[in-house]
Coordinates of C-alpha atoms in Angstrom, one line a residue:
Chain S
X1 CA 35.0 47.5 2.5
X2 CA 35.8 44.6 5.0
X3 CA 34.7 41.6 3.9
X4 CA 33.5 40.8 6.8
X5 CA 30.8 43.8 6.3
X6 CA 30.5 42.4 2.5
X7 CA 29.3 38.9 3.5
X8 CA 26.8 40.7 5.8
X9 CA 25.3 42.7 2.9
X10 CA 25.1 39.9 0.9
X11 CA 23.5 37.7 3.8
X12 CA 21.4 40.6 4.2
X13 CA 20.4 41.0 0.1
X14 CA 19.9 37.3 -0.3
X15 CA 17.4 37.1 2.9
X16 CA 15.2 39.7 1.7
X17 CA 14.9 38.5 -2.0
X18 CA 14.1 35.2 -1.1
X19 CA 11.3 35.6 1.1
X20 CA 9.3 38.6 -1.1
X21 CA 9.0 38.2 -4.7
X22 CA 11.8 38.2 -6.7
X23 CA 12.9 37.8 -9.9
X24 CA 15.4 34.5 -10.8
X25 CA 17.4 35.9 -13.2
X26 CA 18.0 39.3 -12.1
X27 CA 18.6 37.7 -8.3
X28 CA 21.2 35.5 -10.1
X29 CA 22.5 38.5 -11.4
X30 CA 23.3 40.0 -8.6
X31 CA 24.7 37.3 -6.7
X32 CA 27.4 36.9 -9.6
X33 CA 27.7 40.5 -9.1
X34 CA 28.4 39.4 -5.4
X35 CA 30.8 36.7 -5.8
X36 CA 33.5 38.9 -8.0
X37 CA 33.6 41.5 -5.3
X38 CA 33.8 38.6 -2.5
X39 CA 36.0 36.3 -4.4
X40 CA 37.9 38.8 -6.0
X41 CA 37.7 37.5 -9.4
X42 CA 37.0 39.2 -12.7
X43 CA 33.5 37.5 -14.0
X44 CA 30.7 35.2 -12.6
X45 CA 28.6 33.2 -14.2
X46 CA 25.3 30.7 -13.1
X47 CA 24.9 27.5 -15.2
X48 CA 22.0 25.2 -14.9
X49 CA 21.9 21.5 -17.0
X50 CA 19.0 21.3 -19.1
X51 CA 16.7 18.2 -20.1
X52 CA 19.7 16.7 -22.6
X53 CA 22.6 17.3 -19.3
X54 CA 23.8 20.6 -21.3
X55 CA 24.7 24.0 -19.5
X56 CA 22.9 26.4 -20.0
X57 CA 23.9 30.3 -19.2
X58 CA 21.3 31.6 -16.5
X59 CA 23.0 35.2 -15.7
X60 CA 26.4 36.3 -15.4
X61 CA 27.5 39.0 -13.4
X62 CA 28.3 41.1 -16.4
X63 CA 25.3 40.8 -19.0
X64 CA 27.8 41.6 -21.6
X65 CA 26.8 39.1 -24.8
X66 CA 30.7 38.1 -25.3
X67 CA 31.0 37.0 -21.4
X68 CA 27.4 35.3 -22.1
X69 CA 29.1 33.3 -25.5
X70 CA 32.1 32.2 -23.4
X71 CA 30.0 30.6 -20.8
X72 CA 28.0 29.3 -23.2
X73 CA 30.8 27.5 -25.4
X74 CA 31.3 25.8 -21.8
X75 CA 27.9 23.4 -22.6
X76 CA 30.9 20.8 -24.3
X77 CA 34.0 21.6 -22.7
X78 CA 35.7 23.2 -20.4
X79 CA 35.9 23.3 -16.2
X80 CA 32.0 23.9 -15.7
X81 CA 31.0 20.9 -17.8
X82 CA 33.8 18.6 -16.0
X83 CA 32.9 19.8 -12.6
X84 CA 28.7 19.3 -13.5
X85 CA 29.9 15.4 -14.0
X86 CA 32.0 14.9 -11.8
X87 CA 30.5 17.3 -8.9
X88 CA 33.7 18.0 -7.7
X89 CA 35.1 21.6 -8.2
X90 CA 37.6 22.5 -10.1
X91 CA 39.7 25.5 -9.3
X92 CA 42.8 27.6 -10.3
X93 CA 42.8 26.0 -13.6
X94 CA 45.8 28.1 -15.5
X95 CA 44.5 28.8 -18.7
X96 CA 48.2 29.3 -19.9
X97 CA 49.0 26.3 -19.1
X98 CA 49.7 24.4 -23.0
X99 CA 47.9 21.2 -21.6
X100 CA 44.9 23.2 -20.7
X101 CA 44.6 24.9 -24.0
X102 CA 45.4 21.5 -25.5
X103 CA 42.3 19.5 -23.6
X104 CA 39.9 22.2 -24.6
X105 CA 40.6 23.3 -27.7
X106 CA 38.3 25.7 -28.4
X107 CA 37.0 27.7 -25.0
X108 CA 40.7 28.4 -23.7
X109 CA 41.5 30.8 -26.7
X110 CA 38.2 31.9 -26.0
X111 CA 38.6 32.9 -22.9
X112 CA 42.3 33.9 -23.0
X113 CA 41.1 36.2 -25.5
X114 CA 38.4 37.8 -23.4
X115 CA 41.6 38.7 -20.9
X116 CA 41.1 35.6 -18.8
X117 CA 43.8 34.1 -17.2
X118 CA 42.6 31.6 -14.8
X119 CA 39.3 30.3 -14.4
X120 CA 37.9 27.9 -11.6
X121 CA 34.1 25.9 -11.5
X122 CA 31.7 25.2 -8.4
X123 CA 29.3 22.9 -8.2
X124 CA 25.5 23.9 -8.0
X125 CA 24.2 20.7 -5.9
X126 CA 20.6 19.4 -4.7
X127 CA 20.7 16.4 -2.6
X128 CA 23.3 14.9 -4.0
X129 CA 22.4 15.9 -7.3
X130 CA 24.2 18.4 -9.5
X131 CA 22.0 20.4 -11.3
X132 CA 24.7 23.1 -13.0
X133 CA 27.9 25.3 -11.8
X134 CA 29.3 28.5 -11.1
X135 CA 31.6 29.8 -13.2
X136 CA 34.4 32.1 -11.9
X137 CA 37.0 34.3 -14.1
X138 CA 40.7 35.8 -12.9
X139 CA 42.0 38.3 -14.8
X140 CA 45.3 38.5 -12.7
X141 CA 47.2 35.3 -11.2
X142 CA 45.5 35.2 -8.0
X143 CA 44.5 31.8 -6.4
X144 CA 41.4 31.0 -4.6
X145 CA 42.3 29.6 -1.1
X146 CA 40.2 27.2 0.2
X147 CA 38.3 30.0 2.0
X148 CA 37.2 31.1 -1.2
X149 CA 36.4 28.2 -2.5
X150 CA 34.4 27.3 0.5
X151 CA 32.5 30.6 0.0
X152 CA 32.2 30.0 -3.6
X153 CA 30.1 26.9 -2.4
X154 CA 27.8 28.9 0.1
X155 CA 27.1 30.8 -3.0
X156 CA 26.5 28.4 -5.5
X157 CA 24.4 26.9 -3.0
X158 CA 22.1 29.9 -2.6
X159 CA 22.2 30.3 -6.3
X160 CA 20.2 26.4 -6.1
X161 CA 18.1 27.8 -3.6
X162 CA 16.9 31.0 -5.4
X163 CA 15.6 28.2 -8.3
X164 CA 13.6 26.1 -6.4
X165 CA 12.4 29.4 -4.4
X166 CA 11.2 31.6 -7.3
X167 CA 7.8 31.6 -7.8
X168 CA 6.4 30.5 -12.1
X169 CA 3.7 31.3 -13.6
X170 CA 2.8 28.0 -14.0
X171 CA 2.5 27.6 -10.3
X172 CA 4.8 24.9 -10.0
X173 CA 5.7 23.0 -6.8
X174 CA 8.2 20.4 -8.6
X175 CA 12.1 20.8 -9.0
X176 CA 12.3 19.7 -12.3
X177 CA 9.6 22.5 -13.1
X178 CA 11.3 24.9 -11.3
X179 CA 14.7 24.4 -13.2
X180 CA 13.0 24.4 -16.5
X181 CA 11.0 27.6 -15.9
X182 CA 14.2 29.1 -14.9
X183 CA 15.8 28.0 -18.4
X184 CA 12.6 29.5 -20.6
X185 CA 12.8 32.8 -18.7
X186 CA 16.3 33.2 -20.1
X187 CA 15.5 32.4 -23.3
X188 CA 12.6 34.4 -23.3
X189 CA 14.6 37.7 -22.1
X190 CA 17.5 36.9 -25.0
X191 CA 14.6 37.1 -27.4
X192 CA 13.2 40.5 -25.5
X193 CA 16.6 41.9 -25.7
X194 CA 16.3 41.2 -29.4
X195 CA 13.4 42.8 -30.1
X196 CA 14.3 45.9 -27.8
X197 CA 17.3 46.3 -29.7
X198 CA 15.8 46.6 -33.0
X199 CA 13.3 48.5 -31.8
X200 CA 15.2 51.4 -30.2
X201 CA 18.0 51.1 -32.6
X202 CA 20.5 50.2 -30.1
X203 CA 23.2 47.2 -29.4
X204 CA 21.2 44.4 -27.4
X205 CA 23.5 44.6 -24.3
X206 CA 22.0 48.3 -24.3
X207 CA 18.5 47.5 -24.7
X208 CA 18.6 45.1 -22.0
X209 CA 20.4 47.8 -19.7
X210 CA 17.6 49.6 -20.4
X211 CA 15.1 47.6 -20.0
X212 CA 16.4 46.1 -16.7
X213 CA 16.7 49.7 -15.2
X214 CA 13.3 50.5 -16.2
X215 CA 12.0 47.0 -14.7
X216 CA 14.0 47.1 -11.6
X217 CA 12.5 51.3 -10.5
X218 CA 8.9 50.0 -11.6
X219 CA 9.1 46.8 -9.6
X220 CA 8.3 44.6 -12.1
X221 CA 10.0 40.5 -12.4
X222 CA 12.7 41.1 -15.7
X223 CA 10.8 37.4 -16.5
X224 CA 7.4 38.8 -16.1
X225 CA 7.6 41.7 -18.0
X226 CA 9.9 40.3 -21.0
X227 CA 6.7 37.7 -21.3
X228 CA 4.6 40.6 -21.8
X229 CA 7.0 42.3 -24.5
X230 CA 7.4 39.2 -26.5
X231 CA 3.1 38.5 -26.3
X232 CA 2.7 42.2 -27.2
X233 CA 0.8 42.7 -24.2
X234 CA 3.1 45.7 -23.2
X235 CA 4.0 48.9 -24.7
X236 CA 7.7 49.4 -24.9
X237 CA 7.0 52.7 -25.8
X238 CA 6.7 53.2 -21.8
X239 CA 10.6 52.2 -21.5
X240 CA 12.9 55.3 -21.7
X241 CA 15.5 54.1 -24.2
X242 CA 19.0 55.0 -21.8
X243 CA 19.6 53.0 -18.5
X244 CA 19.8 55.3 -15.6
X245 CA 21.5 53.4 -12.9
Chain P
X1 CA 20.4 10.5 -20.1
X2 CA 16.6 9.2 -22.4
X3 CA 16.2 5.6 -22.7
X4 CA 16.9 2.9 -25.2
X5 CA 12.9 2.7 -25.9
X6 CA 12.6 6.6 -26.2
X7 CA 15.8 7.0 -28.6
X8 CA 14.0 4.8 -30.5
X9 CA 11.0 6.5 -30.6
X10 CA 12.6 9.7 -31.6
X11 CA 14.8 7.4 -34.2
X12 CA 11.2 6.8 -35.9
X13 CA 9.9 10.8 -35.6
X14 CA 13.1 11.2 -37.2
X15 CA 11.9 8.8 -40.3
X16 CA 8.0 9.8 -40.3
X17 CA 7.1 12.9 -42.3
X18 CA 4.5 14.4 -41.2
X19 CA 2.3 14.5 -37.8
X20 CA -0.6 12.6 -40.0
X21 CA 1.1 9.5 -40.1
X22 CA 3.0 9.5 -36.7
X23 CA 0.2 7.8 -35.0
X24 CA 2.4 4.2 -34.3
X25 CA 5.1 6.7 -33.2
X26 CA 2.4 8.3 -30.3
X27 CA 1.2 4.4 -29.2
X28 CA 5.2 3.4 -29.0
X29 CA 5.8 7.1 -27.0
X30 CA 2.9 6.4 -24.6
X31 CA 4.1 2.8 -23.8
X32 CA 7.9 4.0 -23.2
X33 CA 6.2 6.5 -20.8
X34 CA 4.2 4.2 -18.9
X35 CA 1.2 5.9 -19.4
X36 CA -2.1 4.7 -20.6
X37 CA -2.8 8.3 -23.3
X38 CA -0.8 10.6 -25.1
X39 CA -1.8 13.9 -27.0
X40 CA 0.0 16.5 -28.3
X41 CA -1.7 19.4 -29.6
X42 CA -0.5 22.5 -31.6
X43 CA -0.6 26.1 -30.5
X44 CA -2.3 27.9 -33.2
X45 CA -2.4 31.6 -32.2
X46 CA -4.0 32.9 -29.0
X47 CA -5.7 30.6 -26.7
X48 CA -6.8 27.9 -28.7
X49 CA -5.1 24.1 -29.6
X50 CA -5.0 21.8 -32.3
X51 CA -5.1 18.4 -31.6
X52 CA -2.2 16.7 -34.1
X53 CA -1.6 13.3 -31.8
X54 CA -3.9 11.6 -29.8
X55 CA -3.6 7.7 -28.8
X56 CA -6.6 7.4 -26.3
X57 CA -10.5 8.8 -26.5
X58 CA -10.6 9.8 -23.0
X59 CA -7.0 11.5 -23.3
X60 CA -8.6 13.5 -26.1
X61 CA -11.5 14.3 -24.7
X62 CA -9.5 15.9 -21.5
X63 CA -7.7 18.0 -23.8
X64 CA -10.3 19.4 -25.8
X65 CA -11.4 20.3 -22.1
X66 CA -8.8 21.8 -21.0
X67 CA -8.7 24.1 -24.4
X68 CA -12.2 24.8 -24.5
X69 CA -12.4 25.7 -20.6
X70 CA -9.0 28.0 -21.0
X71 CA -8.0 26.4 -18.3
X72 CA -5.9 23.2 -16.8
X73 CA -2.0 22.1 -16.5
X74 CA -1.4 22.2 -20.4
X75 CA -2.3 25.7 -20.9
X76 CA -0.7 26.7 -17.5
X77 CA 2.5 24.6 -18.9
X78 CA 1.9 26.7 -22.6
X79 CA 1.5 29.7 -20.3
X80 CA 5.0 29.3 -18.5
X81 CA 6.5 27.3 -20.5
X82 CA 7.4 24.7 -17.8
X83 CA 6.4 21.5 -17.1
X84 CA 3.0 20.8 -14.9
X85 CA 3.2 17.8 -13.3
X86 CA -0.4 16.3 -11.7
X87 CA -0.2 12.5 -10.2
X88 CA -3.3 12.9 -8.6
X89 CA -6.1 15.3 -10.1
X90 CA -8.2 14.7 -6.6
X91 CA -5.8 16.2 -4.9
X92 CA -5.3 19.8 -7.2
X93 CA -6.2 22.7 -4.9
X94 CA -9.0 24.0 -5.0
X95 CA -9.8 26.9 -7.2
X96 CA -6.4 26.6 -8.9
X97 CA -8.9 25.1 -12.3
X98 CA -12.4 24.9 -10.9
X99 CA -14.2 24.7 -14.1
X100 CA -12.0 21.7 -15.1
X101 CA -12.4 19.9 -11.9
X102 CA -16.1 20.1 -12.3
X103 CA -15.8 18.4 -16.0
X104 CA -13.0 16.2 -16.1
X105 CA -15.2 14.0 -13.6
X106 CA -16.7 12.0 -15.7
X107 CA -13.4 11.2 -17.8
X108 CA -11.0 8.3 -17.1
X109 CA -8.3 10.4 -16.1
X110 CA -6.8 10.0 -12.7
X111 CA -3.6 11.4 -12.8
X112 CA -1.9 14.1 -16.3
X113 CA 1.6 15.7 -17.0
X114 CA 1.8 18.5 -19.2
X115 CA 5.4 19.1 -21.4
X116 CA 5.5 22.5 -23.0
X117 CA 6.8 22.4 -26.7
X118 CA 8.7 26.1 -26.5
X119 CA 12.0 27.5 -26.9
X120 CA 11.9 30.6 -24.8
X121 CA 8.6 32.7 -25.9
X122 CA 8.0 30.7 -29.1
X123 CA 5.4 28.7 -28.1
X124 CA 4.7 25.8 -30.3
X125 CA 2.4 23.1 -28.2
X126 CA 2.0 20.8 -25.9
X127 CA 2.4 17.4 -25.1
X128 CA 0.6 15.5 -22.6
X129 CA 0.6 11.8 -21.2
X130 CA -2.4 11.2 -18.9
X131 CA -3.1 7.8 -17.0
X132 CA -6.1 6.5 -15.7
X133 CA -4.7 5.8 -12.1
X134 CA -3.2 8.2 -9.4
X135 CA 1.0 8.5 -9.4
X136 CA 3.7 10.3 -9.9
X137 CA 5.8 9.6 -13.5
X138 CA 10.0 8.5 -13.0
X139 CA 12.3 10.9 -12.7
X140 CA 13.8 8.9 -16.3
X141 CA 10.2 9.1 -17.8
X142 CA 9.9 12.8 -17.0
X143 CA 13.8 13.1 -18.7
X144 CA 12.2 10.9 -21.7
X145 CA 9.2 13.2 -21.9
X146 CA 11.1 16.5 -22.2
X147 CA 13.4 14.7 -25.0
X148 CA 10.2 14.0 -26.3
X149 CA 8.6 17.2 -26.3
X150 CA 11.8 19.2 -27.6
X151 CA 12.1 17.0 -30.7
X152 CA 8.6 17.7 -31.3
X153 CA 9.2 21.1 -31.3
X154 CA 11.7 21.2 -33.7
X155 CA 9.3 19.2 -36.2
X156 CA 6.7 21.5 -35.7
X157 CA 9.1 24.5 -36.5
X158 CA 9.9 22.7 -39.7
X159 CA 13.2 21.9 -38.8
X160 CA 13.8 17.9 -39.5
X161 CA 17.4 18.7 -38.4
X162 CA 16.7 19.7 -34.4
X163 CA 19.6 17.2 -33.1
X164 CA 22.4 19.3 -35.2
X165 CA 21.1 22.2 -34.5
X166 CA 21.1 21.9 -30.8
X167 CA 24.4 23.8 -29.7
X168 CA 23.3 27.5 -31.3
X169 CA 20.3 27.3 -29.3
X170 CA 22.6 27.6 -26.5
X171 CA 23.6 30.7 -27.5
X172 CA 22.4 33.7 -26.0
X173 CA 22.9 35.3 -29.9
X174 CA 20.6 32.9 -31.8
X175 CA 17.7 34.4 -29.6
X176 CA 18.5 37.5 -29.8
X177 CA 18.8 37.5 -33.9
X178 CA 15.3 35.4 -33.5
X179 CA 13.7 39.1 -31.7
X180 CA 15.6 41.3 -34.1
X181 CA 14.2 39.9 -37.3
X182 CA 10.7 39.4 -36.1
X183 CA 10.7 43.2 -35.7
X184 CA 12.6 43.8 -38.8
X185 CA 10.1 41.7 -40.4
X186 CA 7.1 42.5 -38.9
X187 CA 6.7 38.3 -38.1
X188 CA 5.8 36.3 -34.7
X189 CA 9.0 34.8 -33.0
X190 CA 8.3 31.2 -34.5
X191 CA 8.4 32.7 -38.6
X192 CA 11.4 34.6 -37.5
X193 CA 13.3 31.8 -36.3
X194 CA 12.2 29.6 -39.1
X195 CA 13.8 32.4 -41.6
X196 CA 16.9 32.1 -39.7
X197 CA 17.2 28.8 -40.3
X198 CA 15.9 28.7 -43.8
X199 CA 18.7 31.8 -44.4
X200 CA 21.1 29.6 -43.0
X201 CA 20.2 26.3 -44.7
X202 CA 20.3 28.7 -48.2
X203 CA 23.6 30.2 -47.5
X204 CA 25.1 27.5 -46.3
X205 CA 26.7 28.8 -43.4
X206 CA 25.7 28.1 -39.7
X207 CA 22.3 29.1 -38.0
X208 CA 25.0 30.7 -35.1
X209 CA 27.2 32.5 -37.8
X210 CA 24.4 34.0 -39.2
X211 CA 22.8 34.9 -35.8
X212 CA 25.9 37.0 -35.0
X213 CA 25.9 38.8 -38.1
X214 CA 22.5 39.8 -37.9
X215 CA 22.8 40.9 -34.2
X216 CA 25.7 42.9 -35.3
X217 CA 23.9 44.4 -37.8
X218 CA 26.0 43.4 -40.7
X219 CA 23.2 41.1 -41.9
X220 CA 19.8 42.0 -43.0
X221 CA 17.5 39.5 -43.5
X222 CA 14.7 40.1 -46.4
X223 CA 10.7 39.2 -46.2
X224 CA 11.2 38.4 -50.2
X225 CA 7.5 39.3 -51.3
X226 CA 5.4 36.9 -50.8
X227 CA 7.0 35.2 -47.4
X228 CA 7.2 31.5 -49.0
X229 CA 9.7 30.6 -47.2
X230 CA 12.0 30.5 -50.5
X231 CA 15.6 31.2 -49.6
X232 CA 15.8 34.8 -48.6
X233 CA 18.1 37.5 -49.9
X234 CA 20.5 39.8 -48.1
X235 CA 20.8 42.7 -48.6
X236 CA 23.9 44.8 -48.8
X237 CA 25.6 45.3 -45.5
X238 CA 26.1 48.5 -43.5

């Protein structure tokens, strides 16, 4: 596909999440789903600061726990943490490179490891603010041009966007709510995947596969629901155990 | 980044040992926070609160309110597990807590802000600073209250060592281990975490470590009897 007719799904996705209701994490989701076909690049991933200024993983465009860990092990080092303090973003890093290795010591053998072979980091912004970054992946040596990393921007703004649009049960009409609603509802489904797992007997990346397939045909918010499961207020039973997608 | 006054404040939780004996801790917490009371007040299993901190009668009297009546900002932060921010109690919407509204009249309290004490769906309290006239709280004293509110959930989950054991609660894995064993164990979300930590603490080996091993199945944790909360044993892998 063109991707000229790309953008316009994606222009077309993200206008009709945000004004019904949707769900954060699985919009998130899907936009890092988004930006490695539009960007070209291997993996995606949304990080948002938390009350001590440490990333946090929101969604990734593969919910794979391995690509969740890497981004996480970016809270202390790495591109994502530099480009949240600085706000400037930081792109076609070579994670070859022996001086990139050497100034982060333990997420580039991470992430060489998981295949990666370049790696670049947006800034999530909001009025002058940074609130978190976008994480991108290369598994091939492939550059972003500054078209991409323009459009990397436009995304990583709509990614601030969706937080401040999504709608807690807590009602809440302030930002800093907002952002720490988003964090608890990602905590909250790790903990759901958890209990899914060891329910069904399966991996947790399959329990959440499940469970997201079952939420996404039954119309219910992934947050919503994994509150339920974790009160006890819903019977998992319901859940057919394989993810039909 | 907290302030000087705050760090300090969380240097003294860090001293204090128990909740009993923190109340000079809640008086220096609400003066840091500019705000004129300060409660903070347990979950203890469906609906209802315990009161462990309270610096200011009419504070406490608008929390026992808010708990009895089911209704408010703390139990909608408990809820959500976000923060509800009110500066100006006059000017809540209508019908959002009607029966509160009606009540809280009579009490000193102009303006609240409600801190959930969570991680995720583990849902330990609340903490809430209320002041006796209308406005909104710094965007610092807000940053101070959260700092405030997560240390406070890490003494009310038994851990006295919350600060070091920040960076696995990043991880995606610690969470997940947390709703493993509570099944496995047949135990809320708080109990399982706690015998996370308690395994790790026992074994010596970091809470993450011991996460991923138990997520891959190559660890099973043990209710030992009675549930004391004695070092647990493993049992042989698979």
């Amino acid at each position: 596909m063109a991707r000229e007719q790309q953008l316009t799904q994606v222009f077309v996705e993200v206008a009709d999440s945000l004004i019904d209701d949707f769900d954060l994490i699985d919009f998130l989701q899907r936009l890092s789903e988004r930006c490695v076909e539009l960007l070209d690049v291997a993996a995606c991933g949304v990080l948002l600061a938390d009350e001590h200024d440490v990333l946090q993983v929101l969604a990734a465009s593969d919910e794979d726990t391995r690509l969740l860990e890497l981004f996480a092990l970016q809270n202390n080092q790495g591109p994502c943490v530099e480009c949240y303090r600085s706000g400037q973003p930081r792109t076609n890093i070579n994670l070859t490179d022996p001086g990139v290795a050497e100034a982060w010591p333990q997420f580039t053998p991470e992430a060489r490891q998981s295949g990666f072979v370049s790696t670049n980091a947006i800034p999530m912004r909001l009025r002058g603010k940074v609130i978190g970054a976008l994480g991108l992946f290369q598994t091939i040596d492939r550059d972003l041009s500054e078209a991409d990393t323009a459009l990397a921007q436009a995304l990583a703004d709509v990614a601030t966007i969706a937080i401040l649009q999504q709608r807690t049960l807590a009602h809440s009409e302030t930002e800093r709510s907002q952002l720490q609603y988003a964090l608890t509802s990602r905590i909250v489904l790790e903990q759901v995947k958890g209990i899914l797992a060891e329910r069904w007997h399966v991996t947790t990346d399959e329990a959440f596969a499940a469970f997201r397939a079952y939420a996404r045909a039954h119309h219910h918010q992934l947050s919503v629901l994994a509150r339920r499961i974790a009160d006890g207020e819903f019977d998992t039973a319901q859940i057919p155990r394989t993810a039909h997608h | 980044m907290i302030s000087d006054s705050m760090a300090e404040v969380l240097r003294l939780l860090q001293l204090d040992d128990g909740f009993d004996a923190a109340a000079e801790v809640a008086v220096r917490a609400a003066e840091t926070l500019g705000v004129d009371g300060l409660t903070v007040s347990l979950a203890t299993g469906g609906e209802q609160a315990e009161l462990v901190w309270c610096t200011d009668e009419a504070a406490g009297q608008f929390e026992d309110l808010q708990f009895t009546l089911g209704e408010g900002p703390g139990p909608d932060a408990v809820r959500a597990g976000a923060m509800v921010l009110v500066p100006d109690l006059a000017q809540v919407r209508a019908g959002r807590w009607p029966a509160l509204t009606t009540e809280s009249g009579a009490l000193a309290v102009c303006a609240v802000f409600c801190f959930p004490m969570a991680i995720g769906a583990i849902r330990v309290g609340v903490l809430t600073v209320v002041r006796r006239t209308v406005g909104p709280l710094t965007d610092a004293q807000i940053g101070d209250a959260q700092v405030l509110a997560h240390a406070l959930t890490g003494r009310a989950l038994g851990a006295t060592v919350l600060d070091q054991d920040k960076a696995p609660l990043l991880h995606a894995v610690v969470h997940q281990a947390t709703g493993m064993v509570s099944v496995q164990l047949d135990l809320p979300l708080p109990q399982a975490l706690l015998r996370l930590r308690a395994h790790a603490y026992s074994s010596g080996r970091p809470l993450l470590d011991i996460s991923r091993d138990v997520v891959a199945r190559r660890l099973r944790l043990d209710l030992n009897g009675n549930g004391d909360g004695n070092p647990l044993p493993v049992s042989d892998k698979d």
